[in-house]
Short mmCIF file of C-alpha atoms in Angstrom, two decimals:
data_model
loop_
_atom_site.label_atom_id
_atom_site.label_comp_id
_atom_site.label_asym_id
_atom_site.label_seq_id
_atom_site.Cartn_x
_atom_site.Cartn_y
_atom_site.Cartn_z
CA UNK J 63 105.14 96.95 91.78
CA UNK J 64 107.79 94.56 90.12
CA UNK J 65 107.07 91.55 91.43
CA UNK J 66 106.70 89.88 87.95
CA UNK J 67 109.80 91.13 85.61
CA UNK J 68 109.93 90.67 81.99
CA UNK J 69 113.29 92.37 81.27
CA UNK J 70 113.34 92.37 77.99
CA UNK J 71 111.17 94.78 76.20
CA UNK J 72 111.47 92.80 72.58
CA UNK J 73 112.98 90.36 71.05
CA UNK J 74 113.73 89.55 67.07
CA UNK J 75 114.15 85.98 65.91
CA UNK J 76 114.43 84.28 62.18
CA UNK J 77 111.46 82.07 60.98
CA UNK J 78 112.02 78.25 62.44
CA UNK J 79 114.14 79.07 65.40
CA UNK J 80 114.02 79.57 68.48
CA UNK J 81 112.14 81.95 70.55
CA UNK J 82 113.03 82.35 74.38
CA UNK J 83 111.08 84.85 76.20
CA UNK J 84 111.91 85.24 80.12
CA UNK J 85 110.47 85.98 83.37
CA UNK J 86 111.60 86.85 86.61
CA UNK J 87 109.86 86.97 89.64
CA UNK J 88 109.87 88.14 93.51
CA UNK J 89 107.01 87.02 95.31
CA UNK J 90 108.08 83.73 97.10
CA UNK J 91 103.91 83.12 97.36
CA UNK J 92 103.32 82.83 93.83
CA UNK J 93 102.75 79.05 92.81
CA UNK J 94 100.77 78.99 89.62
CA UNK J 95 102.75 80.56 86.19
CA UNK J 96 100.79 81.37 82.80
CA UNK J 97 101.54 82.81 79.73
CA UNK J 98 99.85 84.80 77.22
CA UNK J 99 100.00 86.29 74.30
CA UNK J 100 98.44 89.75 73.16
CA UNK J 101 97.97 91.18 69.30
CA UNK J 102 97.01 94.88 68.96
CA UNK J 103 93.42 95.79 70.29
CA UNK J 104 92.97 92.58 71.52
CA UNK J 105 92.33 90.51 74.78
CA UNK J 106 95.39 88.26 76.25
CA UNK J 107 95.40 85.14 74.91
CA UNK J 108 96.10 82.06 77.18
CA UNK J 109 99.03 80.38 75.81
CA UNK J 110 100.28 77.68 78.56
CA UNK J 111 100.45 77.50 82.45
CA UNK J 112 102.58 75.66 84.97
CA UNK J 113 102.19 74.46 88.42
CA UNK J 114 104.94 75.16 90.93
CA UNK J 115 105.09 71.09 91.52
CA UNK J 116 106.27 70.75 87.65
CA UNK J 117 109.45 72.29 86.28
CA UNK J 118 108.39 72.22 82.44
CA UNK J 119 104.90 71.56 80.66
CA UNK J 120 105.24 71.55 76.81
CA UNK J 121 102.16 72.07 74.80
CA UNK J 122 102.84 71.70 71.15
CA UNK J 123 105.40 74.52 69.72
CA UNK J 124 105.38 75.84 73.13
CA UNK J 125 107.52 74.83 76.24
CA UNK J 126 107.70 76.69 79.75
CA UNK J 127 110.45 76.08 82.31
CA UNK J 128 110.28 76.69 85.59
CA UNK J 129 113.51 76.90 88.02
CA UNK J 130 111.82 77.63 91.30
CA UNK J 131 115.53 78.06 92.96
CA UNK J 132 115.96 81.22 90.52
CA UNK J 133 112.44 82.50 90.55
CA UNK J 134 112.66 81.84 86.92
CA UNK J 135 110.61 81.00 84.07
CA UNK J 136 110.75 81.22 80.09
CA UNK J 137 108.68 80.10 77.36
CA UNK J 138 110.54 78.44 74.24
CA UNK J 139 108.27 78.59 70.71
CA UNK J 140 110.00 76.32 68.40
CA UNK J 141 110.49 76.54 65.15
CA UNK J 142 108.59 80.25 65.42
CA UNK J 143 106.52 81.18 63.02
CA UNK J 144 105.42 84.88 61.64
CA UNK J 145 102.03 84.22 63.12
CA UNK J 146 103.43 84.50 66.73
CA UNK J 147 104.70 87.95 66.34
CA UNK J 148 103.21 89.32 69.06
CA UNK J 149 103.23 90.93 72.97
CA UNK J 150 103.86 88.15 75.24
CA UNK J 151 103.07 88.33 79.02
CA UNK J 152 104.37 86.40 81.82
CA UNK J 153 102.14 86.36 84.88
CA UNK J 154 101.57 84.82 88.17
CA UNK J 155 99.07 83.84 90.85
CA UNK J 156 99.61 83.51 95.04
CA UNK J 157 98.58 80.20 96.42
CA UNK J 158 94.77 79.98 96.75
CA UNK J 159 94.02 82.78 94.63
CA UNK J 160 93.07 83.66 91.58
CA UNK J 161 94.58 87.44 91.28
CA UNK J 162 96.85 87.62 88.36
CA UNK J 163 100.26 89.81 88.49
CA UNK J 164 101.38 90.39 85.19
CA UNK J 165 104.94 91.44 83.90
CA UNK J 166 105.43 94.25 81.38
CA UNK J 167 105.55 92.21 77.99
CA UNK J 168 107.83 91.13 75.59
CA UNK J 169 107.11 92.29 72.18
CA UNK J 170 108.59 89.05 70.14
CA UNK J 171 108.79 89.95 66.21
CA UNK J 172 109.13 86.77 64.24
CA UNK J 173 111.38 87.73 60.89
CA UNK J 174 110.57 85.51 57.63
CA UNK Y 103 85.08 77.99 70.63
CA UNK Y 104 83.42 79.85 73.49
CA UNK Y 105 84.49 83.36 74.02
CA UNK Y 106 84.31 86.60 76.73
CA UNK Y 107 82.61 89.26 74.60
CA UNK Y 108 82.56 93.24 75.89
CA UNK Y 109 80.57 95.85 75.02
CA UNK Y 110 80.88 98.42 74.04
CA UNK Y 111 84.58 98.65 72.16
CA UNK Y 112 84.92 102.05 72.96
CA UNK Y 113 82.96 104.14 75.97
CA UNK Y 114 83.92 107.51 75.65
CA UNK Y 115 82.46 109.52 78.55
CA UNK Y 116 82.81 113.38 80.38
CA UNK Y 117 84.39 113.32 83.87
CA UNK Y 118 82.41 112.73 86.91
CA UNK Y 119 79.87 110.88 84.70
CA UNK Y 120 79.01 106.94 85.68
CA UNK Y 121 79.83 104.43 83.63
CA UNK Y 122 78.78 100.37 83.19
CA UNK Y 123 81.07 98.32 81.42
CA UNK Y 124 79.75 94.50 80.32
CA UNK Y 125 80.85 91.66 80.22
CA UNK Y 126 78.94 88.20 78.67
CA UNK Y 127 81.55 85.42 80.29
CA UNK Y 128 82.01 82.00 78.70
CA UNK Y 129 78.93 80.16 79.79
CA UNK Y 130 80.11 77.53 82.42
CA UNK Y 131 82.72 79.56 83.87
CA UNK Y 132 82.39 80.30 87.99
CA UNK Y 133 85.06 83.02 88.14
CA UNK Y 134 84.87 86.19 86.59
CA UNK Y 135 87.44 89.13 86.32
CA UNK Y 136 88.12 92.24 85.90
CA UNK Y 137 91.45 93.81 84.92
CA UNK Y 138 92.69 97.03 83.20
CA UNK Y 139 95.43 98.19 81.17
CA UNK Y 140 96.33 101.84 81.50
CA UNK Y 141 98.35 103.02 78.31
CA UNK Y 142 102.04 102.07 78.01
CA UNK Y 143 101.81 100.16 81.83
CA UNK Y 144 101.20 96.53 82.70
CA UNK Y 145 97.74 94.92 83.29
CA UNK Y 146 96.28 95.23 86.69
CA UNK Y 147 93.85 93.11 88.71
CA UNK Y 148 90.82 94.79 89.99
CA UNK Y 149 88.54 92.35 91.22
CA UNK Y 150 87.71 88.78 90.92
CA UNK Y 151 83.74 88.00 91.41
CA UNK Y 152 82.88 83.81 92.49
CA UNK Y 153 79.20 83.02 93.90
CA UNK Y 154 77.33 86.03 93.05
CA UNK Y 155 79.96 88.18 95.37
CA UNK Y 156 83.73 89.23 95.36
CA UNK Y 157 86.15 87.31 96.29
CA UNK Y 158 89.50 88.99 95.71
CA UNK Y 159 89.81 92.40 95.42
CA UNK Y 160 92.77 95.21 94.47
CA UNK Y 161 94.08 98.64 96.16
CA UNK Y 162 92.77 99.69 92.74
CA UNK Y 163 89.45 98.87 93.48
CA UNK Y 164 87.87 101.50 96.08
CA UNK Y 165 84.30 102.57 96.49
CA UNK Y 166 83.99 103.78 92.69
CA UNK Y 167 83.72 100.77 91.48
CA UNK Y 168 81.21 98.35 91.58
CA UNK Y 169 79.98 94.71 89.99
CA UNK Y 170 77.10 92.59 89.24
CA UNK Y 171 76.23 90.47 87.64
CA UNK Y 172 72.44 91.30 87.12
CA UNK Y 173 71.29 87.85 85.57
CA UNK Y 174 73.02 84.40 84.54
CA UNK Y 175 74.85 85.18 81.73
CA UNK Y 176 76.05 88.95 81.73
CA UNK Y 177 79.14 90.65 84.17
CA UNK Y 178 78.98 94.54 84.79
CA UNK Y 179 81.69 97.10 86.04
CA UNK Y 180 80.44 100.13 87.10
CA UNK Y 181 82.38 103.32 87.49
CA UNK Y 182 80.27 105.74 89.55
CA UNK Y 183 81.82 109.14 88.99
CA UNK Y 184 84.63 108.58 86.36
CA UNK Y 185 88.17 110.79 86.50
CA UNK Y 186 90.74 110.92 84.15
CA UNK Y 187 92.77 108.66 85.65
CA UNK Y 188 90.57 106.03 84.83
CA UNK Y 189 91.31 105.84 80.98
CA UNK Y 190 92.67 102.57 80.09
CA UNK Y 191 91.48 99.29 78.30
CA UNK Y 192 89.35 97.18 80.38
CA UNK Y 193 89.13 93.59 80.55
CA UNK Y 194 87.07 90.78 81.57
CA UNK Y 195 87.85 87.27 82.21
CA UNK Y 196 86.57 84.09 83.57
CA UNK Y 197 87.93 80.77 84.31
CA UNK Y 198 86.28 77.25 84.51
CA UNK Y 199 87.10 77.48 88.54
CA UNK Y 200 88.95 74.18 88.75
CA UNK Y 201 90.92 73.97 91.85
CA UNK Y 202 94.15 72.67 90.01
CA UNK Y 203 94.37 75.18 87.24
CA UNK Y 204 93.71 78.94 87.29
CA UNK Y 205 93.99 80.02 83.59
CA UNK Y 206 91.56 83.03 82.72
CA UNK Y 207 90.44 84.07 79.64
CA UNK Y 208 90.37 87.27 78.29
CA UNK Y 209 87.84 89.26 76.08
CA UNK Y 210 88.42 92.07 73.66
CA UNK Y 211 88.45 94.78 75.95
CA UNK Y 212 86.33 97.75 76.28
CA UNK Y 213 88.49 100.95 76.08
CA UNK Y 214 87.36 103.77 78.69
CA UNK Y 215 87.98 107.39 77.83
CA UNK Y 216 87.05 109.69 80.26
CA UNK Y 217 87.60 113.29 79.15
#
């Protein structure tokens, strides 16, 4: 089932830049995008979500885009920080439900 | 803050033996979730729970498994006769319910080993 991609398995950036992290997804029924973030032998933490009626929603350090055309969406952490070294999930729910698909993770490693 | 809290951490249990996994949701959530995570794959959805019965449920999620949630603060899943397959990290969530925004949060986890 890959109908939430995260094609990148991790991703290395310096202390105070930027950190992209993608998704891609399949399922033309999905309108409703979250992210989350996940240390070792812990839960998912809810980071930020986005309606399908918005194309960004910014909360703090953290921005996510979404380009409905492209069934594309990334999350941008600026300036990144050591603290959010961490898995990050992309997932996704259909229209009037409350299922969540989840993508494989990004591991993001955040270098001082 | 208010938080999802699981118990136990770690179940470890024989095959073909029943299990309960719990779940205390934040207190004025409606929805409540289940999901696992099966080592080195994604998360999956197993069930969502809304009114005292379930409302969404996955392929995942055949007769073996059960919920309840026995009184108004605690969230069971119950494994009836447990295979090996069924080793993973298990998670519950709940969300507030709001019909504009559908972000669930997560406890710990309660990691299942079924030997």
């Amino acid at each position: 089932d890959q109908q939430v991609k995260q094609n990148s398995p991790s991703l290395s950036v310096q202390e105070g830049r930027i950190s992209i992290l993608n998704c891609d997804y399949t399922n033309s029924m999905f309108d409703y995008f979250l992210w989350y973030k996940k240390y070792p032998a812990e839960g998912p933490t809810f980071l930020i979500s986005i309606s399908s009626i918005k194309d960004k929603n910014e909360d703090g350090r953290f921005t996510v885009f979404l380009n409905k055309s492209a069934k594309h969406l990334s999350l941008h952490i600026v300036p990144s920080q050591p603290g959010d070294s961490a898995v990050y999930f992309c997932a996704a729910a259909r229209a009037g439900r409350r299922a969540l698909t989840f993508g494989s993770g990004t591991r993001l490693q955040v270098q001082p | 803050e208010p938080e999802v809290t699981q118990t136990p951490s770690h179940q470890v249990t024989q095959m073909g033996q029943e299990v309960i996994l719990r779940c205390v949701p934040i207190s004025n959530h409606l929805y409540f979730y289940w999901y696992r995570q099966i080592l080195g794959q994604k998360v999956e959805f197993l069930v969502s729970f809304y009114n005292n019965e379930i409302s969404e449920k996955s392929e995942i999620f055949d007769d073996q498994f059960s919920v309840e949630r026995p009184d108004g603060s605690n969230f069971t899943l119950k494994i009836r006769s447990t295979k090996l397959e069924d080793s993973a990290m298990y998670f519950c969530a709940s969300s507030a319910g709001s019909s504009v925004s559908y972000e669930q949060y997560f406890g710990p986890g309660t990691r299942l080993t079924v030997t």
